[in-house]
Short mmCIF file of C-alpha atoms and ligand atoms in Angstrom, two decimals:
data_model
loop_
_atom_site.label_atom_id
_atom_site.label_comp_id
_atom_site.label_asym_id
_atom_site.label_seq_id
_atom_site.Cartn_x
_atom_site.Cartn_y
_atom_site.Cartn_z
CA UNK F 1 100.51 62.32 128.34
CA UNK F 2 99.04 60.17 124.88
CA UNK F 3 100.08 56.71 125.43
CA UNK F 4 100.50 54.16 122.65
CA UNK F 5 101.12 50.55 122.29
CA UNK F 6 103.94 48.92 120.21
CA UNK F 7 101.38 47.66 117.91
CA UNK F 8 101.20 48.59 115.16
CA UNK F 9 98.14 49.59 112.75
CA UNK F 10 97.08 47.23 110.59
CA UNK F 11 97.28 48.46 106.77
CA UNK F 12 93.64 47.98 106.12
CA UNK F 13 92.64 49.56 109.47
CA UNK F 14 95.15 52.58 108.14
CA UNK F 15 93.38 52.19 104.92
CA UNK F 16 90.11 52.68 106.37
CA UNK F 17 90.84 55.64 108.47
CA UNK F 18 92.42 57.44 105.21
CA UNK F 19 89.17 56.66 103.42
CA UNK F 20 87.16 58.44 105.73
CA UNK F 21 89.21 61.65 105.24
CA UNK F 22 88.88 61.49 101.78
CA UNK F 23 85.60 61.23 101.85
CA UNK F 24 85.15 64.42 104.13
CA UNK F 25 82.79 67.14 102.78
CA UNK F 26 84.49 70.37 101.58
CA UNK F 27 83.37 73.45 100.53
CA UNK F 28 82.60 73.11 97.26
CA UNK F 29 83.73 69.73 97.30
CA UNK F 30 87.31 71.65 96.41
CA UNK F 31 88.88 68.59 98.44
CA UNK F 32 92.00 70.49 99.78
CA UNK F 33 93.80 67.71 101.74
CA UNK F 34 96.42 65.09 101.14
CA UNK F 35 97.35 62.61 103.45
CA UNK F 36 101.00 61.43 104.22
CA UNK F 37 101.20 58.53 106.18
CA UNK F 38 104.24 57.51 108.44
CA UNK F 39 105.07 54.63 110.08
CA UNK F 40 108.46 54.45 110.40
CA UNK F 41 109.83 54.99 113.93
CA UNK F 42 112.95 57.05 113.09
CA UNK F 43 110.70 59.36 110.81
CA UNK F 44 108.00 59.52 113.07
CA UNK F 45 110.83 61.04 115.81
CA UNK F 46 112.21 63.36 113.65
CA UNK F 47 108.35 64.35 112.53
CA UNK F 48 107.66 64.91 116.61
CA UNK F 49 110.61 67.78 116.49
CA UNK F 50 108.25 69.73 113.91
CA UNK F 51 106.47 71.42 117.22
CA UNK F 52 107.49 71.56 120.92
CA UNK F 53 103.43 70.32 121.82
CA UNK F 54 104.14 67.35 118.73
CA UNK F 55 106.04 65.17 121.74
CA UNK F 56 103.29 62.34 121.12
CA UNK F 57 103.79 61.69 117.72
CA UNK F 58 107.65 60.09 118.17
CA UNK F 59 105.83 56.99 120.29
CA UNK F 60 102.61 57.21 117.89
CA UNK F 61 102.03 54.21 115.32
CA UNK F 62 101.16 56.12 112.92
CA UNK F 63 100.88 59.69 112.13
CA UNK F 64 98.87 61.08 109.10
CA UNK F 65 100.07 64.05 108.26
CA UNK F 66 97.75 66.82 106.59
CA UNK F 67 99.28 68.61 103.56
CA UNK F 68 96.84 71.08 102.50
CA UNK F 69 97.58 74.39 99.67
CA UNK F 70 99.13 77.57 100.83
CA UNK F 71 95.92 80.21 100.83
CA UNK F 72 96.06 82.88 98.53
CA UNK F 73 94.00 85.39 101.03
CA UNK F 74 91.97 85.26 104.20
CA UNK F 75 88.96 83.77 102.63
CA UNK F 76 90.43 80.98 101.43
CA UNK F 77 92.52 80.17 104.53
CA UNK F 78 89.11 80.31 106.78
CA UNK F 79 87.55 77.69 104.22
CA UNK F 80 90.86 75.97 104.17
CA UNK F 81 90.94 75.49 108.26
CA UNK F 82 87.14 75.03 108.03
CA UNK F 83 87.29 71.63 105.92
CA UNK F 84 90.57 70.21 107.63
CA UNK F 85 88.52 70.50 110.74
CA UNK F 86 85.72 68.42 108.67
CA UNK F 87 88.45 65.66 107.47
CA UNK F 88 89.93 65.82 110.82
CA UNK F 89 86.86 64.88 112.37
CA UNK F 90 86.31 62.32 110.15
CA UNK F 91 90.01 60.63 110.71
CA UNK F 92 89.66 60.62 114.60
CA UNK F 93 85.68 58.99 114.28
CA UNK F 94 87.07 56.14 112.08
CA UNK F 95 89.86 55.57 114.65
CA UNK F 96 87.74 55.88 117.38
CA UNK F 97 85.64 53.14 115.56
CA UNK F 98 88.38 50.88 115.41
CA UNK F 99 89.45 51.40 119.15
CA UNK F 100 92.17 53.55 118.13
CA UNK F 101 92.96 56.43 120.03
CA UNK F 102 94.41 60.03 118.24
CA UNK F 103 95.63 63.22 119.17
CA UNK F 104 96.38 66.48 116.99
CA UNK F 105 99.75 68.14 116.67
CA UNK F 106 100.12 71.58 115.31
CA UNK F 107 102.94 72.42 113.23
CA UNK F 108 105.06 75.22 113.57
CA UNK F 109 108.88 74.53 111.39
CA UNK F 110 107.37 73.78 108.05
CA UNK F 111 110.98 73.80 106.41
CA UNK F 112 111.18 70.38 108.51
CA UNK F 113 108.25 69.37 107.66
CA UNK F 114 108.60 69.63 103.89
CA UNK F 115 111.64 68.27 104.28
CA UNK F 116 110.71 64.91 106.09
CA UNK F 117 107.47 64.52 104.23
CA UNK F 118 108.70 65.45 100.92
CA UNK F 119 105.70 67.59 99.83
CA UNK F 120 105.79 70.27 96.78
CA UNK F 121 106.45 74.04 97.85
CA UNK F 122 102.73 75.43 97.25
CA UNK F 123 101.89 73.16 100.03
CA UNK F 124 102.62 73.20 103.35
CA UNK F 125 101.37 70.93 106.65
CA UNK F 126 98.95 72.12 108.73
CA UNK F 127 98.39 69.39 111.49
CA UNK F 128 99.51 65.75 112.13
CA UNK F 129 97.26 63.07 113.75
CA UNK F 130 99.19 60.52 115.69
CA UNK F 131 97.72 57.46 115.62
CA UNK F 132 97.88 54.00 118.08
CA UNK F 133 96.28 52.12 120.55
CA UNK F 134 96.05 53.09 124.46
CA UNK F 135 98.66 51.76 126.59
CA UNK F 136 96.95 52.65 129.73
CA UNK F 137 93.78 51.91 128.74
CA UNK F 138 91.18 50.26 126.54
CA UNK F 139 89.28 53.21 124.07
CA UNK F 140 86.16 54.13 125.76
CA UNK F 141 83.35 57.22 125.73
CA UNK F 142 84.80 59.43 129.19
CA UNK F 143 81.69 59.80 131.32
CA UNK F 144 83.05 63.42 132.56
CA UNK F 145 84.66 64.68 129.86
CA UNK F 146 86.50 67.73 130.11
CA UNK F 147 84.09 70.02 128.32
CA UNK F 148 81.42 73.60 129.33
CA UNK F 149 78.61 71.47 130.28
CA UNK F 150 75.85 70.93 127.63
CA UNK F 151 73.09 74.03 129.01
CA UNK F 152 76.54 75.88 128.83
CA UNK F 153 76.55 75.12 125.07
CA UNK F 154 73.54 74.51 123.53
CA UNK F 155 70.81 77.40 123.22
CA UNK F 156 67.20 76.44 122.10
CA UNK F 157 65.46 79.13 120.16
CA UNK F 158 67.71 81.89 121.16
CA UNK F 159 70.51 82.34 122.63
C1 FMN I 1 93.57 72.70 115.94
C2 FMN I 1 94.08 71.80 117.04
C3 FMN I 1 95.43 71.75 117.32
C4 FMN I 1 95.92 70.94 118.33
N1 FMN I 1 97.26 70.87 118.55
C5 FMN I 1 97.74 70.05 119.50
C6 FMN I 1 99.14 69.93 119.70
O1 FMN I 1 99.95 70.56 119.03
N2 FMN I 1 99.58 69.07 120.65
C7 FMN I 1 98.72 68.33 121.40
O2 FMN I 1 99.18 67.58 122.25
N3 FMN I 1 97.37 68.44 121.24
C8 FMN I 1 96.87 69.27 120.30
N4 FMN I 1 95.51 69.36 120.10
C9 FMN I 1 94.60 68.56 120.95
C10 FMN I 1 93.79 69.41 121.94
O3 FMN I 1 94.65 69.95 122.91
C11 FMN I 1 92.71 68.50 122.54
O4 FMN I 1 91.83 68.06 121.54
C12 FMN I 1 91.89 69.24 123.59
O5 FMN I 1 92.71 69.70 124.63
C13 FMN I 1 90.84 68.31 124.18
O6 FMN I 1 91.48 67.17 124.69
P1 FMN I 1 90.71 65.80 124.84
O7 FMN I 1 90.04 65.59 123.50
O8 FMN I 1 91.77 64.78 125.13
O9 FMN I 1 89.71 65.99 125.93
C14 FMN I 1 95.02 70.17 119.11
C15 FMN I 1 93.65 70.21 118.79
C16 FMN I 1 93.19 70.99 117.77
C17 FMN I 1 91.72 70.98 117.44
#
């Protein structure tokens, strides 16, 4: 189970962490993200309802929510998940940074979504990263993480 703190996130901490998203590479730099930011313990409940595995979010800090353009075909969605993966990335390094832990919802009732985050009807949410800092335990590398092991992964020359 994610853990948080009551503390909250300092503004320019949250600041930060938003800059590094928006500074994410995309393919051609198309830039296909906006961030909402929440705060607010009653929204950030009724945010948690928007996917049975979004639990985490209600006891988050803060939860930046990615609003990103409905894809007109395939092609565009694959870039699309491609470059939220990038600014994802980013988001969870500058946390990490800061000794703030994260973890990924999906979203799966965009009517609530739109309808607690306000955004325009060509866009819809595809993830939320809930934001705060560990309750059980300070931010650290894992020694043993739960990963294939790394002559599992990586392939030199060939596969
Ligand atoms: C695209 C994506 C969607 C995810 N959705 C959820 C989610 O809905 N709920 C959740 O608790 N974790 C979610 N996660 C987190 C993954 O389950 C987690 O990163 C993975 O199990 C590895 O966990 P660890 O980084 O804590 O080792 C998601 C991760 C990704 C990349």
């Amino acid at each position: 189970m994610r853990a948080y703190t009551d503390e909250p996130i300092a503004r320019d901490r949250l600041d930060q962490i938003l800059e590094a998203g928006r500074r994410s590479p995309s393919s051609r730099n198309w830039q296909p993200w906006d961030f909402v930011v929440v705060t607010d313990r009653e929204q950030l409940r009724e945010l948690s309802s928007v996917w049975r595995g979004a639990g985490h979010v209600a006891r988050s800090a803060a939860t930046i929510a990615l609003v990103a353009p409905v894809p007109d075909d395939g092609k565009q969605r694959d870039r699309l998940q491609y470059d939220l993966g990038q600014a994802t990335m980013s988001i969870l390094l500058a946390a990490a940074d800061l000794g703030i832990g994260s973890g990924h919802a999906a979203v799966a009732d965009q009517r609530l979504a739109a309808k607690i985050l306000g955004f325009p009807a060509d866009k819809f949410c595809a993830y939320l990263i809930a934001l705060g800092y560990p309750a059980d335990r300070a931010l650290a590398p894992i020694r043993v993480p739960a990963r294939r092991s790394f002559d599992a992964v990586v392939h030199w020359g060939s596969w």
